[in-house]
């Protein structure tokens, strides 16, 4: 089974970092930073730290596992994390130079229901989970930042 890790990266300004994907013939959509767990990764959390470093040249503090999605062939783990510094210009992930992958743009959106509604966050299940957590106050990130 393929495992992927992704992060809800909360900034000191209580925004969330997302990556806008633009690909030919497909409407723009947004994803959370992260990627596949590799055999060389010591843990899922180590994989997430590596992916955040590759994708946004950032260092995050993982707060907790927020949600898990599983299908027959893939498991995605979504972590809540805080991040203070990043540099999209210094990213090193191999996907950024691969032909035909389209464009990647890092954006900050308000960590609010309105902010989430302003983008097409994929997968829809994590967008739904985040909207519910924001409404109920279940993220609890303010005390952790």
mmCIF file with all atom_site columns, C-alpha atoms in Angstrom:
data_model
loop_
_atom_site.group_PDB
_atom_site.id
_atom_site.type_symbol
_atom_site.label_atom_id
_atom_site.label_alt_id
_atom_site.label_comp_id
_atom_site.label_asym_id
_atom_site.label_entity_id
_atom_site.label_seq_id
_atom_site.pdbx_PDB_ins_code
_atom_site.Cartn_x
_atom_site.Cartn_y
_atom_site.Cartn_z
_atom_site.occupancy
_atom_site.B_iso_or_equiv
_atom_site.pdbx_formal_charge
_atom_site.auth_seq_id
_atom_site.auth_comp_id
_atom_site.auth_asym_id
_atom_site.auth_atom_id
_atom_site.pdbx_PDB_model_num
ATOM 1   C CA . UNK A 1 1   ? 0.000   0.000  0.000   1.00 0.00 ? 1   UNK A CA 1
ATOM 2   C CA . UNK A 1 2   ? 1.253   3.471  -0.905  1.00 0.00 ? 2   UNK A CA 1
ATOM 3   C CA . UNK A 1 3   ? 1.444   5.874  2.023   1.00 0.00 ? 3   UNK A CA 1
ATOM 4   C CA . UNK A 1 4   ? 1.368   9.641  1.666   1.00 0.00 ? 4   UNK A CA 1
ATOM 5   C CA . UNK A 1 5   ? 1.722   12.317 4.324   1.00 0.00 ? 5   UNK A CA 1
ATOM 6   C CA . UNK A 1 6   ? 0.416   15.870 4.084   1.00 0.00 ? 6   UNK A CA 1
ATOM 7   C CA . UNK A 1 7   ? 0.427   18.846 6.427   1.00 0.00 ? 7   UNK A CA 1
ATOM 8   C CA . UNK A 1 8   ? -2.055  21.512 7.367   1.00 0.00 ? 8   UNK A CA 1
ATOM 9   C CA . UNK A 1 9   ? 0.665   24.122 7.874   1.00 0.00 ? 9   UNK A CA 1
ATOM 10  C CA . UNK A 1 10  ? -0.505  26.930 10.135  1.00 0.00 ? 10  UNK A CA 1
ATOM 11  C CA . UNK A 1 11  ? 1.540   30.135 10.052  1.00 0.00 ? 11  UNK A CA 1
ATOM 12  C CA . UNK A 1 12  ? 2.019   32.591 12.949  1.00 0.00 ? 12  UNK A CA 1
ATOM 13  C CA . UNK A 1 13  ? -0.612  34.799 11.223  1.00 0.00 ? 13  UNK A CA 1
ATOM 14  C CA . UNK A 1 14  ? -3.149  31.927 11.443  1.00 0.00 ? 14  UNK A CA 1
ATOM 15  C CA . UNK A 1 15  ? -3.127  31.370 7.726   1.00 0.00 ? 15  UNK A CA 1
ATOM 16  C CA . UNK A 1 16  ? -2.629  28.008 6.055   1.00 0.00 ? 16  UNK A CA 1
ATOM 17  C CA . UNK A 1 17  ? -0.055  27.242 3.367   1.00 0.00 ? 17  UNK A CA 1
ATOM 18  C CA . UNK A 1 18  ? -1.469  25.511 0.288   1.00 0.00 ? 18  UNK A CA 1
ATOM 19  C CA . UNK A 1 19  ? -0.077  24.728 -3.144  1.00 0.00 ? 19  UNK A CA 1
ATOM 20  C CA . UNK A 1 20  ? -2.097  25.832 -6.180  1.00 0.00 ? 20  UNK A CA 1
ATOM 21  C CA . UNK A 1 21  ? -1.760  23.304 -8.970  1.00 0.00 ? 21  UNK A CA 1
ATOM 22  C CA . UNK A 1 22  ? -2.265  24.485 -12.524 1.00 0.00 ? 22  UNK A CA 1
ATOM 23  C CA . UNK A 1 23  ? -2.212  21.844 -15.236 1.00 0.00 ? 23  UNK A CA 1
ATOM 24  C CA . UNK A 1 24  ? -3.199  22.143 -18.898 1.00 0.00 ? 24  UNK A CA 1
ATOM 25  C CA . UNK A 1 25  ? -6.849  21.339 -19.509 1.00 0.00 ? 25  UNK A CA 1
ATOM 26  C CA . UNK A 1 26  ? -7.736  21.005 -15.811 1.00 0.00 ? 26  UNK A CA 1
ATOM 27  C CA . UNK A 1 27  ? -9.216  23.734 -13.605 1.00 0.00 ? 27  UNK A CA 1
ATOM 28  C CA . UNK A 1 28  ? -6.805  24.973 -10.930 1.00 0.00 ? 28  UNK A CA 1
ATOM 29  C CA . UNK A 1 29  ? -6.967  23.149 -7.618  1.00 0.00 ? 29  UNK A CA 1
ATOM 30  C CA . UNK A 1 30  ? -5.088  23.311 -4.314  1.00 0.00 ? 30  UNK A CA 1
ATOM 31  C CA . UNK A 1 31  ? -3.309  20.640 -2.276  1.00 0.00 ? 31  UNK A CA 1
ATOM 32  C CA . UNK A 1 32  ? -1.578  20.511 1.069   1.00 0.00 ? 32  UNK A CA 1
ATOM 33  C CA . UNK A 1 33  ? 2.213   20.192 1.097   1.00 0.00 ? 33  UNK A CA 1
ATOM 34  C CA . UNK A 1 34  ? 3.470   16.632 1.420   1.00 0.00 ? 34  UNK A CA 1
ATOM 35  C CA . UNK A 1 35  ? 4.049   13.483 -0.561  1.00 0.00 ? 35  UNK A CA 1
ATOM 36  C CA . UNK A 1 36  ? 4.982   9.851  -0.491  1.00 0.00 ? 36  UNK A CA 1
ATOM 37  C CA . UNK A 1 37  ? 6.611   7.982  2.364   1.00 0.00 ? 37  UNK A CA 1
ATOM 38  C CA . UNK A 1 38  ? 9.855   6.471  1.081   1.00 0.00 ? 38  UNK A CA 1
ATOM 39  C CA . UNK A 1 39  ? 11.493  3.263  2.362   1.00 0.00 ? 39  UNK A CA 1
ATOM 40  C CA . UNK A 1 40  ? 14.445  5.324  3.616   1.00 0.00 ? 40  UNK A CA 1
ATOM 41  C CA . UNK A 1 41  ? 12.210  7.474  5.851   1.00 0.00 ? 41  UNK A CA 1
ATOM 42  C CA . UNK A 1 42  ? 12.558  6.546  9.534   1.00 0.00 ? 42  UNK A CA 1
ATOM 43  C CA . UNK A 1 43  ? 8.885   7.326  10.195  1.00 0.00 ? 43  UNK A CA 1
ATOM 44  C CA . UNK A 1 44  ? 5.843   8.981  8.665   1.00 0.00 ? 44  UNK A CA 1
ATOM 45  C CA . UNK A 1 45  ? 6.714   12.133 10.557  1.00 0.00 ? 45  UNK A CA 1
ATOM 46  C CA . UNK A 1 46  ? 10.265  12.022 9.169   1.00 0.00 ? 46  UNK A CA 1
ATOM 47  C CA . UNK A 1 47  ? 8.768   11.684 5.690   1.00 0.00 ? 47  UNK A CA 1
ATOM 48  C CA . UNK A 1 48  ? 6.604   14.741 6.314   1.00 0.00 ? 48  UNK A CA 1
ATOM 49  C CA . UNK A 1 49  ? 9.587   16.785 7.506   1.00 0.00 ? 49  UNK A CA 1
ATOM 50  C CA . UNK A 1 50  ? 11.518  15.739 4.365   1.00 0.00 ? 50  UNK A CA 1
ATOM 51  C CA . UNK A 1 51  ? 8.601   16.640 2.083   1.00 0.00 ? 51  UNK A CA 1
ATOM 52  C CA . UNK A 1 52  ? 8.105   20.046 3.715   1.00 0.00 ? 52  UNK A CA 1
ATOM 53  C CA . UNK A 1 53  ? 11.819  20.750 3.321   1.00 0.00 ? 53  UNK A CA 1
ATOM 54  C CA . UNK A 1 54  ? 11.755  19.673 -0.356  1.00 0.00 ? 54  UNK A CA 1
ATOM 55  C CA . UNK A 1 55  ? 8.526   21.445 -1.306  1.00 0.00 ? 55  UNK A CA 1
ATOM 56  C CA . UNK A 1 56  ? 8.796   24.751 0.540   1.00 0.00 ? 56  UNK A CA 1
ATOM 57  C CA . UNK A 1 57  ? 12.258  24.762 2.164   1.00 0.00 ? 57  UNK A CA 1
ATOM 58  C CA . UNK A 1 58  ? 10.511  24.983 5.508   1.00 0.00 ? 58  UNK A CA 1
ATOM 59  C CA . UNK A 1 59  ? 10.735  23.416 8.916   1.00 0.00 ? 59  UNK A CA 1
ATOM 60  C CA . UNK A 1 60  ? 7.480   22.597 10.686  1.00 0.00 ? 60  UNK A CA 1
ATOM 61  C CA . UNK A 1 61  ? 6.560   21.507 14.176  1.00 0.00 ? 61  UNK A CA 1
ATOM 62  C CA . UNK A 1 62  ? 4.123   18.625 13.926  1.00 0.00 ? 62  UNK A CA 1
ATOM 63  C CA . UNK A 1 63  ? 1.319   19.042 16.446  1.00 0.00 ? 63  UNK A CA 1
ATOM 64  C CA . UNK A 1 64  ? -0.759  15.897 15.842  1.00 0.00 ? 64  UNK A CA 1
ATOM 65  C CA . UNK A 1 65  ? -2.327  13.541 13.339  1.00 0.00 ? 65  UNK A CA 1
ATOM 66  C CA . UNK A 1 66  ? -5.517  15.212 12.163  1.00 0.00 ? 66  UNK A CA 1
ATOM 67  C CA . UNK A 1 67  ? -7.101  12.733 9.732   1.00 0.00 ? 67  UNK A CA 1
ATOM 68  C CA . UNK A 1 68  ? -6.447  9.497  7.845   1.00 0.00 ? 68  UNK A CA 1
ATOM 69  C CA . UNK A 1 69  ? -7.940  8.546  4.483   1.00 0.00 ? 69  UNK A CA 1
ATOM 70  C CA . UNK A 1 70  ? -7.605  5.028  3.183   1.00 0.00 ? 70  UNK A CA 1
ATOM 71  C CA . UNK A 1 71  ? -8.518  3.241  -0.034  1.00 0.00 ? 71  UNK A CA 1
ATOM 72  C CA . UNK A 1 72  ? -7.615  -0.224 -1.322  1.00 0.00 ? 72  UNK A CA 1
ATOM 73  C CA . UNK A 1 73  ? -4.181  0.897  -2.501  1.00 0.00 ? 73  UNK A CA 1
ATOM 74  C CA . UNK A 1 74  ? -3.379  4.166  -0.706  1.00 0.00 ? 74  UNK A CA 1
ATOM 75  C CA . UNK A 1 75  ? -3.311  5.640  2.784   1.00 0.00 ? 75  UNK A CA 1
ATOM 76  C CA . UNK A 1 76  ? -3.037  9.406  3.279   1.00 0.00 ? 76  UNK A CA 1
ATOM 77  C CA . UNK A 1 77  ? -2.218  10.821 6.691   1.00 0.00 ? 77  UNK A CA 1
ATOM 78  C CA . UNK A 1 78  ? -2.932  14.499 7.316   1.00 0.00 ? 78  UNK A CA 1
ATOM 79  C CA . UNK A 1 79  ? -1.036  16.191 10.138  1.00 0.00 ? 79  UNK A CA 1
ATOM 80  C CA . UNK A 1 80  ? -1.643  19.504 11.830  1.00 0.00 ? 80  UNK A CA 1
ATOM 81  C CA . UNK A 1 81  ? 1.609   21.465 12.066  1.00 0.00 ? 81  UNK A CA 1
ATOM 82  C CA . UNK A 1 82  ? 2.861   24.957 12.747  1.00 0.00 ? 82  UNK A CA 1
ATOM 83  C CA . UNK A 1 83  ? 5.434   26.661 10.555  1.00 0.00 ? 83  UNK A CA 1
ATOM 84  C CA . UNK A 1 84  ? 7.255   29.943 11.027  1.00 0.00 ? 84  UNK A CA 1
ATOM 85  C CA . UNK A 1 85  ? 9.663   30.116 8.069   1.00 0.00 ? 85  UNK A CA 1
ATOM 86  C CA . UNK A 1 86  ? 9.667   28.816 4.518   1.00 0.00 ? 86  UNK A CA 1
ATOM 87  C CA . UNK A 1 87  ? 11.049  29.748 1.104   1.00 0.00 ? 87  UNK A CA 1
ATOM 88  C CA . UNK A 1 88  ? 9.195   28.511 -1.949  1.00 0.00 ? 88  UNK A CA 1
ATOM 89  C CA . UNK A 1 89  ? 12.051  29.799 -4.133  1.00 0.00 ? 89  UNK A CA 1
ATOM 90  C CA . UNK A 1 90  ? 14.446  27.360 -2.422  1.00 0.00 ? 90  UNK A CA 1
ATOM 91  C CA . UNK A 1 91  ? 12.320  24.240 -2.941  1.00 0.00 ? 91  UNK A CA 1
ATOM 92  C CA . UNK A 1 92  ? 14.135  21.143 -4.144  1.00 0.00 ? 92  UNK A CA 1
ATOM 93  C CA . UNK A 1 93  ? 11.440  18.527 -4.803  1.00 0.00 ? 93  UNK A CA 1
ATOM 94  C CA . UNK A 1 94  ? 11.903  16.476 -7.987  1.00 0.00 ? 94  UNK A CA 1
ATOM 95  C CA . UNK A 1 95  ? 8.316   17.116 -9.105  1.00 0.00 ? 95  UNK A CA 1
ATOM 96  C CA . UNK A 1 96  ? 9.064   20.787 -9.749  1.00 0.00 ? 96  UNK A CA 1
ATOM 97  C CA . UNK A 1 97  ? 11.405  20.052 -12.638 1.00 0.00 ? 97  UNK A CA 1
ATOM 98  C CA . UNK A 1 98  ? 9.504   17.110 -14.168 1.00 0.00 ? 98  UNK A CA 1
ATOM 99  C CA . UNK A 1 99  ? 8.090   17.708 -17.656 1.00 0.00 ? 99  UNK A CA 1
ATOM 100 C CA . UNK A 1 100 ? 4.318   17.920 -17.973 1.00 0.00 ? 100 UNK A CA 1
ATOM 101 C CA . UNK A 1 101 ? 3.633   18.313 -14.231 1.00 0.00 ? 101 UNK A CA 1
ATOM 102 C CA . UNK A 1 102 ? 2.180   21.795 -14.631 1.00 0.00 ? 102 UNK A CA 1
ATOM 103 C CA . UNK A 1 103 ? 2.753   24.710 -12.290 1.00 0.00 ? 103 UNK A CA 1
ATOM 104 C CA . UNK A 1 104 ? 3.032   24.835 -8.508  1.00 0.00 ? 104 UNK A CA 1
ATOM 105 C CA . UNK A 1 105 ? 2.398   28.064 -6.596  1.00 0.00 ? 105 UNK A CA 1
ATOM 106 C CA . UNK A 1 106 ? 2.547   28.440 -2.830  1.00 0.00 ? 106 UNK A CA 1
ATOM 107 C CA . UNK A 1 107 ? -0.279  30.500 -1.358  1.00 0.00 ? 107 UNK A CA 1
ATOM 108 C CA . UNK A 1 108 ? -1.438  31.541 2.092   1.00 0.00 ? 108 UNK A CA 1
ATOM 109 C CA . UNK A 1 109 ? -5.148  31.438 2.772   1.00 0.00 ? 109 UNK A CA 1
ATOM 110 C CA . UNK A 1 110 ? -6.996  32.442 5.934   1.00 0.00 ? 110 UNK A CA 1
ATOM 111 C CA . UNK A 1 111 ? -7.594  29.445 8.190   1.00 0.00 ? 111 UNK A CA 1
ATOM 112 C CA . UNK A 1 112 ? -11.319 30.120 8.201   1.00 0.00 ? 112 UNK A CA 1
ATOM 113 C CA . UNK A 1 113 ? -14.390 28.542 6.640   1.00 0.00 ? 113 UNK A CA 1
ATOM 114 C CA . UNK A 1 114 ? -14.450 31.434 4.167   1.00 0.00 ? 114 UNK A CA 1
ATOM 115 C CA . UNK A 1 115 ? -10.791 30.927 3.315   1.00 0.00 ? 115 UNK A CA 1
ATOM 116 C CA . UNK A 1 116 ? -11.362 27.242 2.615   1.00 0.00 ? 116 UNK A CA 1
ATOM 117 C CA . UNK A 1 117 ? -14.458 28.003 0.559   1.00 0.00 ? 117 UNK A CA 1
ATOM 118 C CA . UNK A 1 118 ? -12.409 30.323 -1.656  1.00 0.00 ? 118 UNK A CA 1
ATOM 119 C CA . UNK A 1 119 ? -10.298 27.439 -3.034  1.00 0.00 ? 119 UNK A CA 1
ATOM 120 C CA . UNK A 1 120 ? -10.890 23.953 -4.463  1.00 0.00 ? 120 UNK A CA 1
ATOM 121 C CA . UNK A 1 121 ? -8.834  21.987 -1.910  1.00 0.00 ? 121 UNK A CA 1
ATOM 122 C CA . UNK A 1 122 ? -8.205  18.368 -2.857  1.00 0.00 ? 122 UNK A CA 1
ATOM 123 C CA . UNK A 1 123 ? -9.065  15.822 -1.717  1.00 0.00 ? 123 UNK A CA 1
ATOM 124 C CA . UNK A 1 124 ? -12.543 17.070 -0.875  1.00 0.00 ? 124 UNK A CA 1
ATOM 125 C CA . UNK A 1 125 ? -12.620 14.868 2.236   1.00 0.00 ? 125 UNK A CA 1
ATOM 126 C CA . UNK A 1 126 ? -9.831  16.827 3.931   1.00 0.00 ? 126 UNK A CA 1
ATOM 127 C CA . UNK A 1 127 ? -11.517 20.116 2.991   1.00 0.00 ? 127 UNK A CA 1
ATOM 128 C CA . UNK A 1 128 ? -14.689 18.823 4.683   1.00 0.00 ? 128 UNK A CA 1
ATOM 129 C CA . UNK A 1 129 ? -12.714 17.718 7.781   1.00 0.00 ? 129 UNK A CA 1
ATOM 130 C CA . UNK A 1 130 ? -11.002 21.118 8.013   1.00 0.00 ? 130 UNK A CA 1
ATOM 131 C CA . UNK A 1 131 ? -14.270 23.048 7.648   1.00 0.00 ? 131 UNK A CA 1
ATOM 132 C CA . UNK A 1 132 ? -15.777 20.992 10.486  1.00 0.00 ? 132 UNK A CA 1
ATOM 133 C CA . UNK A 1 133 ? -12.712 21.428 12.703  1.00 0.00 ? 133 UNK A CA 1
ATOM 134 C CA . UNK A 1 134 ? -12.690 25.188 12.127  1.00 0.00 ? 134 UNK A CA 1
ATOM 135 C CA . UNK A 1 135 ? -16.410 25.486 12.930  1.00 0.00 ? 135 UNK A CA 1
ATOM 136 C CA . UNK A 1 136 ? -16.066 23.452 16.152  1.00 0.00 ? 136 UNK A CA 1
ATOM 137 C CA . UNK A 1 137 ? -12.754 24.984 17.246  1.00 0.00 ? 137 UNK A CA 1
ATOM 138 C CA . UNK A 1 138 ? -11.229 21.474 17.204  1.00 0.00 ? 138 UNK A CA 1
ATOM 139 C CA . UNK A 1 139 ? -7.964  22.553 15.566  1.00 0.00 ? 139 UNK A CA 1
ATOM 140 C CA . UNK A 1 140 ? -6.818  24.202 18.773  1.00 0.00 ? 140 UNK A CA 1
ATOM 141 C CA . UNK A 1 141 ? -3.717  25.568 17.066  1.00 0.00 ? 141 UNK A CA 1
ATOM 142 C CA . UNK A 1 142 ? -3.731  28.939 18.794  1.00 0.00 ? 142 UNK A CA 1
ATOM 143 C CA . UNK A 1 143 ? -2.533  27.399 22.059  1.00 0.00 ? 143 UNK A CA 1
ATOM 144 C CA . UNK A 1 144 ? 0.166   25.438 20.228  1.00 0.00 ? 144 UNK A CA 1
ATOM 145 C CA . UNK A 1 145 ? 1.722   28.297 18.263  1.00 0.00 ? 145 UNK A CA 1
#
